[in-house]
Every structure is written in C-alpha cells, then in structure tokens.
mmCIF file with all atom_site columns, N, CA and C in Angstrom:
data_model
loop_
_atom_site.group_PDB
_atom_site.id
_atom_site.type_symbol
_atom_site.label_atom_id
_atom_site.label_alt_id
_atom_site.label_comp_id
_atom_site.label_asym_id
_atom_site.label_entity_id
_atom_site.label_seq_id
_atom_site.pdbx_PDB_ins_code
_atom_site.Cartn_x
_atom_site.Cartn_y
_atom_site.Cartn_z
_atom_site.occupancy
_atom_site.B_iso_or_equiv
_atom_site.pdbx_formal_charge
_atom_site.auth_seq_id
_atom_site.auth_comp_id
_atom_site.auth_asym_id
_atom_site.auth_atom_id
_atom_site.pdbx_PDB_model_num
ATOM 1   N N  . PHE B 1 1  ? 4.114   7.579   -13.508 1.00 49.00 ? 1  PHE B N  1
ATOM 2   C CA . PHE B 1 1  ? 3.546   7.277   -12.371 1.00 49.00 ? 1  PHE B CA 1
ATOM 3   C C  . PHE B 1 1  ? 2.576   8.376   -12.089 1.00 49.00 ? 1  PHE B C  1
ATOM 4   N N  . GLY B 1 2  ? 3.195   8.534   -10.932 1.00 58.00 ? 2  GLY B N  1
ATOM 5   C CA . GLY B 1 2  ? 1.861   9.740   -10.498 1.00 58.00 ? 2  GLY B CA 1
ATOM 6   C C  . GLY B 1 2  ? 0.673   9.514   -9.361  1.00 58.00 ? 2  GLY B C  1
ATOM 7   N N  . LYS B 1 3  ? 0.599   8.301   -9.155  1.00 67.00 ? 3  LYS B N  1
ATOM 8   C CA . LYS B 1 3  ? -1.102  7.845   -8.311  1.00 67.00 ? 3  LYS B CA 1
ATOM 9   C C  . LYS B 1 3  ? -0.530  7.791   -7.187  1.00 67.00 ? 3  LYS B C  1
ATOM 10  N N  . HIS B 1 4  ? -1.026  8.706   -5.858  1.00 78.00 ? 4  HIS B N  1
ATOM 11  C CA . HIS B 1 4  ? -1.506  8.683   -5.118  1.00 78.00 ? 4  HIS B CA 1
ATOM 12  C C  . HIS B 1 4  ? -1.747  7.175   -3.982  1.00 78.00 ? 4  HIS B C  1
ATOM 13  N N  . ILE B 1 5  ? -1.154  7.116   -3.210  1.00 82.00 ? 5  ILE B N  1
ATOM 14  C CA . ILE B 1 5  ? -1.416  5.754   -2.316  1.00 82.00 ? 5  ILE B CA 1
ATOM 15  C C  . ILE B 1 5  ? -1.143  6.602   -0.765  1.00 82.00 ? 5  ILE B C  1
ATOM 16  N N  . SER B 1 6  ? -2.548  5.443   0.525   1.00 88.00 ? 6  SER B N  1
ATOM 17  C CA . SER B 1 6  ? -1.996  5.917   1.851   1.00 88.00 ? 6  SER B CA 1
ATOM 18  C C  . SER B 1 6  ? -2.180  4.693   2.134   1.00 88.00 ? 6  SER B C  1
ATOM 19  N N  . ILE B 1 7  ? -1.281  4.051   2.842   1.00 90.00 ? 7  ILE B N  1
ATOM 20  C CA . ILE B 1 7  ? -0.801  2.896   3.561   1.00 90.00 ? 7  ILE B CA 1
ATOM 21  C C  . ILE B 1 7  ? -1.022  3.164   5.156   1.00 90.00 ? 7  ILE B C  1
ATOM 22  N N  . TYR B 1 8  ? -1.992  2.680   5.820   1.00 93.00 ? 8  TYR B N  1
ATOM 23  C CA . TYR B 1 8  ? -2.043  2.749   7.010   1.00 93.00 ? 8  TYR B CA 1
ATOM 24  C C  . TYR B 1 8  ? -2.855  1.593   8.421   1.00 93.00 ? 8  TYR B C  1
ATOM 25  N N  . PRO B 1 9  ? -2.387  1.503   9.691   1.00 94.00 ? 9  PRO B N  1
ATOM 26  C CA . PRO B 1 9  ? -1.596  2.023   10.212  1.00 94.00 ? 9  PRO B CA 1
ATOM 27  C C  . PRO B 1 9  ? -0.229  1.230   10.311  1.00 94.00 ? 9  PRO B C  1
ATOM 28  N N  . ASN B 1 10 ? 0.619   1.563   10.812  1.00 92.00 ? 10 ASN B N  1
ATOM 29  C CA . ASN B 1 10 ? 1.886   1.042   10.481  1.00 92.00 ? 10 ASN B CA 1
ATOM 30  C C  . ASN B 1 10 ? 2.397   1.179   12.373  1.00 92.00 ? 10 ASN B C  1
ATOM 31  N N  . PRO B 1 11 ? 2.950   -0.558  13.030  1.00 91.00 ? 11 PRO B N  1
ATOM 32  C CA . PRO B 1 11 ? 2.105   -1.493  12.982  1.00 91.00 ? 11 PRO B CA 1
ATOM 33  C C  . PRO B 1 11 ? 0.761   -1.681  12.527  1.00 91.00 ? 11 PRO B C  1
ATOM 34  N N  . VAL B 1 12 ? 0.305   -2.723  12.316  1.00 91.00 ? 12 VAL B N  1
ATOM 35  C CA . VAL B 1 12 ? -1.308  -3.059  11.591  1.00 91.00 ? 12 VAL B CA 1
ATOM 36  C C  . VAL B 1 12 ? -1.105  -3.933  13.206  1.00 91.00 ? 12 VAL B C  1
ATOM 37  N N  . ARG B 1 13 ? -2.570  -3.656  13.586  1.00 88.00 ? 13 ARG B N  1
ATOM 38  C CA . ARG B 1 13 ? -3.399  -4.253  14.792  1.00 88.00 ? 13 ARG B CA 1
ATOM 39  C C  . ARG B 1 13 ? -4.303  -5.204  13.710  1.00 88.00 ? 13 ARG B C  1
ATOM 40  N N  . ASP B 1 14 ? -5.435  -4.873  13.297  1.00 91.00 ? 14 ASP B N  1
ATOM 41  C CA . ASP B 1 14 ? -6.368  -6.264  13.392  1.00 91.00 ? 14 ASP B CA 1
ATOM 42  C C  . ASP B 1 14 ? -6.631  -5.320  11.574  1.00 91.00 ? 14 ASP B C  1
ATOM 43  N N  . ASN B 1 15 ? -6.548  -4.226  11.374  1.00 94.00 ? 15 ASN B N  1
ATOM 44  C CA . ASN B 1 15 ? -7.010  -3.997  9.515   1.00 94.00 ? 15 ASN B CA 1
ATOM 45  C C  . ASN B 1 15 ? -6.242  -3.158  9.149   1.00 94.00 ? 15 ASN B C  1
ATOM 46  N N  . LEU B 1 16 ? -5.939  -3.410  7.690   1.00 92.00 ? 16 LEU B N  1
ATOM 47  C CA . LEU B 1 16 ? -4.830  -2.497  6.970   1.00 92.00 ? 16 LEU B CA 1
ATOM 48  C C  . LEU B 1 16 ? -5.549  -1.777  6.067   1.00 92.00 ? 16 LEU B C  1
ATOM 49  N N  . PHE B 1 17 ? -5.128  -0.008  5.915   1.00 92.00 ? 17 PHE B N  1
ATOM 50  C CA . PHE B 1 17 ? -6.525  0.772   5.257   1.00 92.00 ? 17 PHE B CA 1
ATOM 51  C C  . PHE B 1 17 ? -5.684  0.675   4.099   1.00 92.00 ? 17 PHE B C  1
ATOM 52  N N  . VAL B 1 18 ? -5.903  0.952   2.767   1.00 88.00 ? 18 VAL B N  1
ATOM 53  C CA . VAL B 1 18 ? -5.272  1.596   1.183   1.00 88.00 ? 18 VAL B CA 1
ATOM 54  C C  . VAL B 1 18 ? -6.205  2.176   1.072   1.00 88.00 ? 18 VAL B C  1
ATOM 55  N N  . ASN B 1 19 ? -5.059  3.792   0.718   1.00 86.00 ? 19 ASN B N  1
ATOM 56  C CA . ASN B 1 19 ? -6.438  5.085   0.000   1.00 86.00 ? 19 ASN B CA 1
ATOM 57  C C  . ASN B 1 19 ? -5.590  5.174   -1.166  1.00 86.00 ? 19 ASN B C  1
ATOM 58  N N  . VAL B 1 20 ? -6.524  4.452   -2.282  1.00 83.00 ? 20 VAL B N  1
ATOM 59  C CA . VAL B 1 20 ? -5.393  5.233   -3.078  1.00 83.00 ? 20 VAL B CA 1
ATOM 60  C C  . VAL B 1 20 ? -6.584  6.210   -4.300  1.00 83.00 ? 20 VAL B C  1
ATOM 61  N N  . GLU B 1 21 ? -5.840  6.550   -5.831  1.00 80.00 ? 21 GLU B N  1
ATOM 62  C CA . GLU B 1 21 ? -6.842  6.930   -6.291  1.00 80.00 ? 21 GLU B CA 1
ATOM 63  C C  . GLU B 1 21 ? -7.057  5.768   -7.764  1.00 80.00 ? 21 GLU B C  1
ATOM 64  N N  . ASP B 1 22 ? -8.926  5.953   -8.048  1.00 77.00 ? 22 ASP B N  1
ATOM 65  C CA . ASP B 1 22 ? -8.796  5.263   -8.785  1.00 77.00 ? 22 ASP B CA 1
ATOM 66  C C  . ASP B 1 22 ? -8.257  4.487   -10.049 1.00 77.00 ? 22 ASP B C  1
ATOM 67  N N  . GLY B 1 23 ? -8.550  3.179   -9.651  1.00 80.00 ? 23 GLY B N  1
ATOM 68  C CA . GLY B 1 23 ? -7.278  2.586   -10.902 1.00 80.00 ? 23 GLY B CA 1
ATOM 69  C C  . GLY B 1 23 ? -7.943  0.809   -10.089 1.00 80.00 ? 23 GLY B C  1
ATOM 70  N N  . ASN B 1 24 ? -6.965  -0.089  -10.669 1.00 86.00 ? 24 ASN B N  1
ATOM 71  C CA . ASN B 1 24 ? -7.080  -1.365  -10.691 1.00 86.00 ? 24 ASN B CA 1
ATOM 72  C C  . ASN B 1 24 ? -5.643  -1.960  -9.996  1.00 86.00 ? 24 ASN B C  1
ATOM 73  N N  . TYR B 1 25 ? -5.647  -2.176  -8.336  1.00 88.00 ? 25 TYR B N  1
ATOM 74  C CA . TYR B 1 25 ? -4.820  -2.599  -7.821  1.00 88.00 ? 25 TYR B CA 1
ATOM 75  C C  . TYR B 1 25 ? -4.549  -3.671  -7.310  1.00 88.00 ? 25 TYR B C  1
ATOM 76  N N  . GLU B 1 26 ? -3.438  -4.379  -7.064  1.00 90.00 ? 26 GLU B N  1
ATOM 77  C CA . GLU B 1 26 ? -3.588  -5.434  -6.089  1.00 90.00 ? 26 GLU B CA 1
ATOM 78  C C  . GLU B 1 26 ? -2.433  -5.296  -4.968  1.00 90.00 ? 26 GLU B C  1
ATOM 79  N N  . VAL B 1 27 ? -2.792  -5.702  -3.782  1.00 90.00 ? 27 VAL B N  1
ATOM 80  C CA . VAL B 1 27 ? -1.670  -5.811  -2.626  1.00 90.00 ? 27 VAL B CA 1
ATOM 81  C C  . VAL B 1 27 ? -1.303  -7.207  -2.246  1.00 90.00 ? 27 VAL B C  1
ATOM 82  N N  . TYR B 1 28 ? 0.102   -7.410  -2.276  1.00 95.00 ? 28 TYR B N  1
ATOM 83  C CA . TYR B 1 28 ? 0.344   -8.449  -1.426  1.00 95.00 ? 28 TYR B CA 1
ATOM 84  C C  . TYR B 1 28 ? 1.189   -8.764  -0.510  1.00 95.00 ? 28 TYR B C  1
ATOM 85  N N  . ILE B 1 29 ? 1.039   -9.381  0.527   1.00 95.00 ? 29 ILE B N  1
ATOM 86  C CA . ILE B 1 29 ? 1.949   -9.208  1.382   1.00 95.00 ? 29 ILE B CA 1
ATOM 87  C C  . ILE B 1 29 ? 2.658   -10.325 2.180   1.00 95.00 ? 29 ILE B C  1
ATOM 88  N N  . TYR B 1 30 ? 4.125   -10.491 2.292   1.00 97.00 ? 30 TYR B N  1
ATOM 89  C CA . TYR B 1 30 ? 5.051   -11.056 2.184   1.00 97.00 ? 30 TYR B CA 1
ATOM 90  C C  . TYR B 1 30 ? 5.486   -11.724 3.803   1.00 97.00 ? 30 TYR B C  1
ATOM 91  N N  . ASN B 1 31 ? 5.680   -12.520 4.121   1.00 94.00 ? 31 ASN B N  1
ATOM 92  C CA . ASN B 1 31 ? 6.781   -12.906 5.432   1.00 94.00 ? 31 ASN B CA 1
ATOM 93  C C  . ASN B 1 31 ? 8.010   -12.710 5.259   1.00 94.00 ? 31 ASN B C  1
ATOM 94  N N  . TYR B 1 32 ? 8.935   -12.444 6.152   1.00 91.00 ? 32 TYR B N  1
ATOM 95  C CA . TYR B 1 32 ? 10.367  -12.196 6.540   1.00 91.00 ? 32 TYR B CA 1
ATOM 96  C C  . TYR B 1 32 ? 11.407  -13.678 5.604   1.00 91.00 ? 32 TYR B C  1
ATOM 97  N N  . LEU B 1 33 ? 10.417  -14.992 5.540   1.00 94.00 ? 33 LEU B N  1
ATOM 98  C CA . LEU B 1 33 ? 11.280  -15.458 3.853   1.00 94.00 ? 33 LEU B CA 1
ATOM 99  C C  . LEU B 1 33 ? 11.080  -15.663 2.772   1.00 94.00 ? 33 LEU B C  1
ATOM 100 N N  . GLY B 1 34 ? 9.955   -14.560 2.662   1.00 94.00 ? 34 GLY B N  1
ATOM 101 C CA . GLY B 1 34 ? 9.957   -14.115 1.080   1.00 94.00 ? 34 GLY B CA 1
ATOM 102 C C  . GLY B 1 34 ? 8.444   -15.009 0.562   1.00 94.00 ? 34 GLY B C  1
ATOM 103 N N  . LYS B 1 35 ? 7.870   -15.785 1.393   1.00 96.00 ? 35 LYS B N  1
ATOM 104 C CA . LYS B 1 35 ? 6.909   -16.168 1.378   1.00 96.00 ? 35 LYS B CA 1
ATOM 105 C C  . LYS B 1 35 ? 5.424   -15.306 1.296   1.00 96.00 ? 35 LYS B C  1
ATOM 106 N N  . GLN B 1 36 ? 4.316   -15.656 0.273   1.00 97.00 ? 36 GLN B N  1
ATOM 107 C CA . GLN B 1 36 ? 3.364   -14.610 0.419   1.00 97.00 ? 36 GLN B CA 1
ATOM 108 C C  . GLN B 1 36 ? 2.268   -15.203 1.043   1.00 97.00 ? 36 GLN B C  1
ATOM 109 N N  . ILE B 1 37 ? 1.774   -14.204 1.768   1.00 96.00 ? 37 ILE B N  1
ATOM 110 C CA . ILE B 1 37 ? 0.950   -14.805 2.404   1.00 96.00 ? 37 ILE B CA 1
ATOM 111 C C  . ILE B 1 37 ? -0.130  -13.999 2.813   1.00 96.00 ? 37 ILE B C  1
ATOM 112 N N  . PHE B 1 38 ? -0.602  -12.932 1.801   1.00 94.00 ? 38 PHE B N  1
ATOM 113 C CA . PHE B 1 38 ? -1.923  -12.395 1.193   1.00 94.00 ? 38 PHE B CA 1
ATOM 114 C C  . PHE B 1 38 ? -1.848  -11.996 0.138   1.00 94.00 ? 38 PHE B C  1
ATOM 115 N N  . LYS B 1 39 ? -2.853  -11.731 -0.937  1.00 95.00 ? 39 LYS B N  1
ATOM 116 C CA . LYS B 1 39 ? -3.103  -11.046 -1.874  1.00 95.00 ? 39 LYS B CA 1
ATOM 117 C C  . LYS B 1 39 ? -4.416  -10.515 -2.409  1.00 95.00 ? 39 LYS B C  1
ATOM 118 N N  . GLU B 1 40 ? -4.537  -9.409  -2.526  1.00 91.00 ? 40 GLU B N  1
ATOM 119 C CA . GLU B 1 40 ? -5.719  -8.808  -2.695  1.00 91.00 ? 40 GLU B CA 1
ATOM 120 C C  . GLU B 1 40 ? -6.245  -8.061  -4.066  1.00 91.00 ? 40 GLU B C  1
ATOM 121 N N  . HIS B 1 41 ? -7.201  -8.141  -5.003  1.00 89.00 ? 41 HIS B N  1
ATOM 122 C CA . HIS B 1 41 ? -7.050  -7.317  -5.450  1.00 89.00 ? 41 HIS B CA 1
ATOM 123 C C  . HIS B 1 41 ? -8.328  -5.684  -4.906  1.00 89.00 ? 41 HIS B C  1
ATOM 124 N N  . PHE B 1 42 ? -7.799  -4.372  -5.293  1.00 86.00 ? 42 PHE B N  1
ATOM 125 C CA . PHE B 1 42 ? -9.324  -3.447  -4.927  1.00 86.00 ? 42 PHE B CA 1
ATOM 126 C C  . PHE B 1 42 ? -8.784  -2.341  -5.888  1.00 86.00 ? 42 PHE B C  1
ATOM 127 N N  . THR B 1 43 ? -9.846  -1.609  -5.821  1.00 82.00 ? 43 THR B N  1
ATOM 128 C CA . THR B 1 43 ? -9.790  -0.195  -7.160  1.00 82.00 ? 43 THR B CA 1
ATOM 129 C C  . THR B 1 43 ? -9.929  0.986   -6.540  1.00 82.00 ? 43 THR B C  1
ATOM 130 N N  . THR B 1 44 ? -10.631 1.116   -4.954  1.00 75.00 ? 44 THR B N  1
ATOM 131 C CA . THR B 1 44 ? -10.202 2.583   -4.497  1.00 75.00 ? 44 THR B CA 1
ATOM 132 C C  . THR B 1 44 ? -9.682  2.149   -3.266  1.00 75.00 ? 44 THR B C  1
ATOM 133 N N  . ILE B 1 45 ? -10.452 3.046   -2.021  1.00 70.00 ? 45 ILE B N  1
ATOM 134 C CA . ILE B 1 45 ? -10.105 3.118   -0.867  1.00 70.00 ? 45 ILE B CA 1
ATOM 135 C C  . ILE B 1 45 ? -10.970 1.223   -0.297  1.00 70.00 ? 45 ILE B C  1
ATOM 136 N N  . ASN B 1 46 ? -9.803  1.086   0.351   1.00 83.00 ? 46 ASN B N  1
ATOM 137 C CA . ASN B 1 46 ? -10.049 -0.551  0.887   1.00 83.00 ? 46 ASN B CA 1
ATOM 138 C C  . ASN B 1 46 ? -9.372  -0.779  2.126   1.00 83.00 ? 46 ASN B C  1
ATOM 139 N N  . SER B 1 47 ? -9.978  -1.661  3.118   1.00 90.00 ? 47 SER B N  1
ATOM 140 C CA . SER B 1 47 ? -9.720  -2.292  4.519   1.00 90.00 ? 47 SER B CA 1
ATOM 141 C C  . SER B 1 47 ? -9.265  -3.395  4.581   1.00 90.00 ? 47 SER B C  1
ATOM 142 N N  . PHE B 1 48 ? -8.270  -4.241  4.676   1.00 92.00 ? 48 PHE B N  1
ATOM 143 C CA . PHE B 1 48 ? -8.181  -5.368  4.915   1.00 92.00 ? 48 PHE B CA 1
ATOM 144 C C  . PHE B 1 48 ? -7.848  -6.001  6.296   1.00 92.00 ? 48 PHE B C  1
ATOM 145 N N  . ASN B 1 49 ? -9.042  -7.165  6.247   1.00 93.00 ? 49 ASN B N  1
ATOM 146 C CA . ASN B 1 49 ? -8.937  -7.402  8.125   1.00 93.00 ? 49 ASN B CA 1
ATOM 147 C C  . ASN B 1 49 ? -7.396  -8.524  7.585   1.00 93.00 ? 49 ASN B C  1
ATOM 148 N N  . LEU B 1 50 ? -6.810  -8.433  8.640   1.00 92.00 ? 50 LEU B N  1
ATOM 149 C CA . LEU B 1 50 ? -5.176  -9.355  8.661   1.00 92.00 ? 50 LEU B CA 1
ATOM 150 C C  . LEU B 1 50 ? -5.053  -9.395  9.485   1.00 92.00 ? 50 LEU B C  1
ATOM 151 N N  . ASN B 1 51 ? -6.415  -10.024 10.747  1.00 92.00 ? 51 ASN B N  1
ATOM 152 C CA . ASN B 1 51 ? -6.519  -10.987 11.998  1.00 92.00 ? 51 ASN B CA 1
ATOM 153 C C  . ASN B 1 51 ? -5.902  -12.066 11.686  1.00 92.00 ? 51 ASN B C  1
ATOM 154 N N  . ASP B 1 52 ? -5.995  -12.694 10.783  1.00 91.00 ? 52 ASP B N  1
ATOM 155 C CA . ASP B 1 52 ? -5.425  -14.471 10.533  1.00 91.00 ? 52 ASP B CA 1
ATOM 156 C C  . ASP B 1 52 ? -3.867  -14.695 9.917   1.00 91.00 ? 52 ASP B C  1
ATOM 157 N N  . LEU B 1 53 ? -3.378  -13.682 9.882   1.00 91.00 ? 53 LEU B N  1
ATOM 158 C CA . LEU B 1 53 ? -1.795  -13.511 9.778   1.00 91.00 ? 53 LEU B CA 1
ATOM 159 C C  . LEU B 1 53 ? -1.168  -13.451 11.137  1.00 91.00 ? 53 LEU B C  1
ATOM 160 N N  . LYS B 1 54 ? -0.473  -14.455 11.415  1.00 90.00 ? 54 LYS B N  1
ATOM 161 C CA . LYS B 1 54 ? 0.715   -14.502 12.228  1.00 90.00 ? 54 LYS B CA 1
ATOM 162 C C  . LYS B 1 54 ? 1.589   -13.187 12.703  1.00 90.00 ? 54 LYS B C  1
ATOM 163 N N  . LYS B 1 55 ? 1.873   -12.640 14.096  1.00 90.00 ? 55 LYS B N  1
ATOM 164 C CA . LYS B 1 55 ? 2.458   -11.538 14.297  1.00 90.00 ? 55 LYS B CA 1
ATOM 165 C C  . LYS B 1 55 ? 3.660   -11.918 13.710  1.00 90.00 ? 55 LYS B C  1
ATOM 166 N N  . GLY B 1 56 ? 4.257   -10.758 13.434  1.00 90.00 ? 56 GLY B N  1
ATOM 167 C CA . GLY B 1 56 ? 5.586   -10.563 12.285  1.00 90.00 ? 56 GLY B CA 1
ATOM 168 C C  . GLY B 1 56 ? 6.257   -9.499  11.565  1.00 90.00 ? 56 GLY B C  1
ATOM 169 N N  . VAL B 1 57 ? 6.999   -9.754  11.260  1.00 91.00 ? 57 VAL B N  1
ATOM 170 C CA . VAL B 1 57 ? 7.394   -7.763  10.140  1.00 91.00 ? 57 VAL B CA 1
ATOM 171 C C  . VAL B 1 57 ? 6.845   -8.956  8.987   1.00 91.00 ? 57 VAL B C  1
ATOM 172 N N  . CYS B 1 58 ? 6.683   -8.160  8.145   1.00 93.00 ? 58 CYS B N  1
ATOM 173 C CA . CYS B 1 58 ? 6.183   -8.476  6.823   1.00 93.00 ? 58 CYS B CA 1
ATOM 174 C C  . CYS B 1 58 ? 6.434   -7.061  5.815   1.00 93.00 ? 58 CYS B C  1
ATOM 175 N N  . LEU B 1 59 ? 6.526   -7.923  4.810   1.00 94.00 ? 59 LEU B N  1
ATOM 176 C CA . LEU B 1 59 ? 6.597   -6.649  3.416   1.00 94.00 ? 59 LEU B CA 1
ATOM 177 C C  . LEU B 1 59 ? 5.473   -6.867  2.660   1.00 94.00 ? 59 LEU B C  1
ATOM 178 N N  . LEU B 1 60 ? 5.018   -5.465  2.146   1.00 92.00 ? 60 LEU B N  1
ATOM 179 C CA . LEU B 1 60 ? 3.542   -4.942  1.744   1.00 92.00 ? 60 LEU B CA 1
ATOM 180 C C  . LEU B 1 60 ? 4.759   -4.514  0.313   1.00 92.00 ? 60 LEU B C  1
ATOM 181 N N  . TYR B 1 61 ? 3.720   -4.914  -0.483  1.00 91.00 ? 61 TYR B N  1
ATOM 182 C CA . TYR B 1 61 ? 3.709   -4.595  -2.161  1.00 91.00 ? 61 TYR B CA 1
ATOM 183 C C  . TYR B 1 61 ? 2.485   -4.590  -2.425  1.00 91.00 ? 61 TYR B C  1
ATOM 184 N N  . TYR B 1 62 ? 2.755   -3.155  -3.788  1.00 86.00 ? 62 TYR B N  1
ATOM 185 C CA . TYR B 1 62 ? 1.665   -3.059  -4.241  1.00 86.00 ? 62 TYR B CA 1
ATOM 186 C C  . TYR B 1 62 ? 1.813   -2.582  -5.626  1.00 86.00 ? 62 TYR B C  1
ATOM 187 N N  . TRP B 1 63 ? 0.727   -3.121  -6.581  1.00 86.00 ? 63 TRP B N  1
ATOM 188 C CA . TRP B 1 63 ? 1.316   -3.105  -8.068  1.00 86.00 ? 63 TRP B CA 1
ATOM 189 C C  . TRP B 1 63 ? -0.815  -2.405  -8.580  1.00 86.00 ? 63 TRP B C  1
ATOM 190 N N  . CYS B 1 64 ? -0.186  -1.510  -9.026  1.00 83.00 ? 64 CYS B N  1
ATOM 191 C CA . CYS B 1 64 ? -0.975  -0.741  -10.230 1.00 83.00 ? 64 CYS B CA 1
ATOM 192 C C  . CYS B 1 64 ? -1.653  -1.056  -12.064 1.00 83.00 ? 64 CYS B C  1
ATOM 193 N N  . GLY B 1 65 ? -2.218  -1.586  -12.172 1.00 76.00 ? 65 GLY B N  1
ATOM 194 C CA . GLY B 1 65 ? -2.228  -2.302  -12.951 1.00 76.00 ? 65 GLY B CA 1
ATOM 195 C C  . GLY B 1 65 ? -2.629  -0.869  -14.299 1.00 76.00 ? 65 GLY B C  1
ATOM 196 N N  . ASP B 1 66 ? -2.626  0.006   -14.034 1.00 64.00 ? 66 ASP B N  1
ATOM 197 C CA . ASP B 1 66 ? -3.560  0.721   -14.993 1.00 64.00 ? 66 ASP B CA 1
ATOM 198 C C  . ASP B 1 66 ? -2.142  1.670   -15.381 1.00 64.00 ? 66 ASP B C  1
ATOM 199 N N  . GLU B 1 67 ? -0.998  1.222   -14.833 1.00 56.00 ? 67 GLU B N  1
ATOM 200 C CA . GLU B 1 67 ? 0.288   2.209   -15.510 1.00 56.00 ? 67 GLU B CA 1
ATOM 201 C C  . GLU B 1 67 ? 1.244   0.631   -16.091 1.00 56.00 ? 67 GLU B C  1
#
C-alpha cells in the first residue's frame, strides 16, 4: 500500500479534487442505491466536474492499478 491520496471538498458543490502520487487510478461514485453514477481514469492531480450529478449522499471508491 503506501500511496497518499487527498480528496476534497466534502460536501462537493461543483468540482471534486483528487490529489495522488503518480500512478494509474480510477475513481467511481455510487448513489445510495449502489448504482454507479460516475467513473473516470486519471494519473495525477485531477479535478472532476460533478455538476451533472443529482444532489444527495454518494459513496466514492478509488482504485490504484499500480498495486
């Protein structure tokens, strides 16, 4: 393990920021029913515009392909 990640802000208004060490990552967001509503591949510092998502409680999951 050992990769550092920062995810902010919480709650998200417009953009979700994810800061990570170099690598191959994917971020997934699921709604409260467990349906995947967002998926994106990235490698370093990234910003994701989430304006199109409905307001509500979501679960964020990230995966590092280097481990």
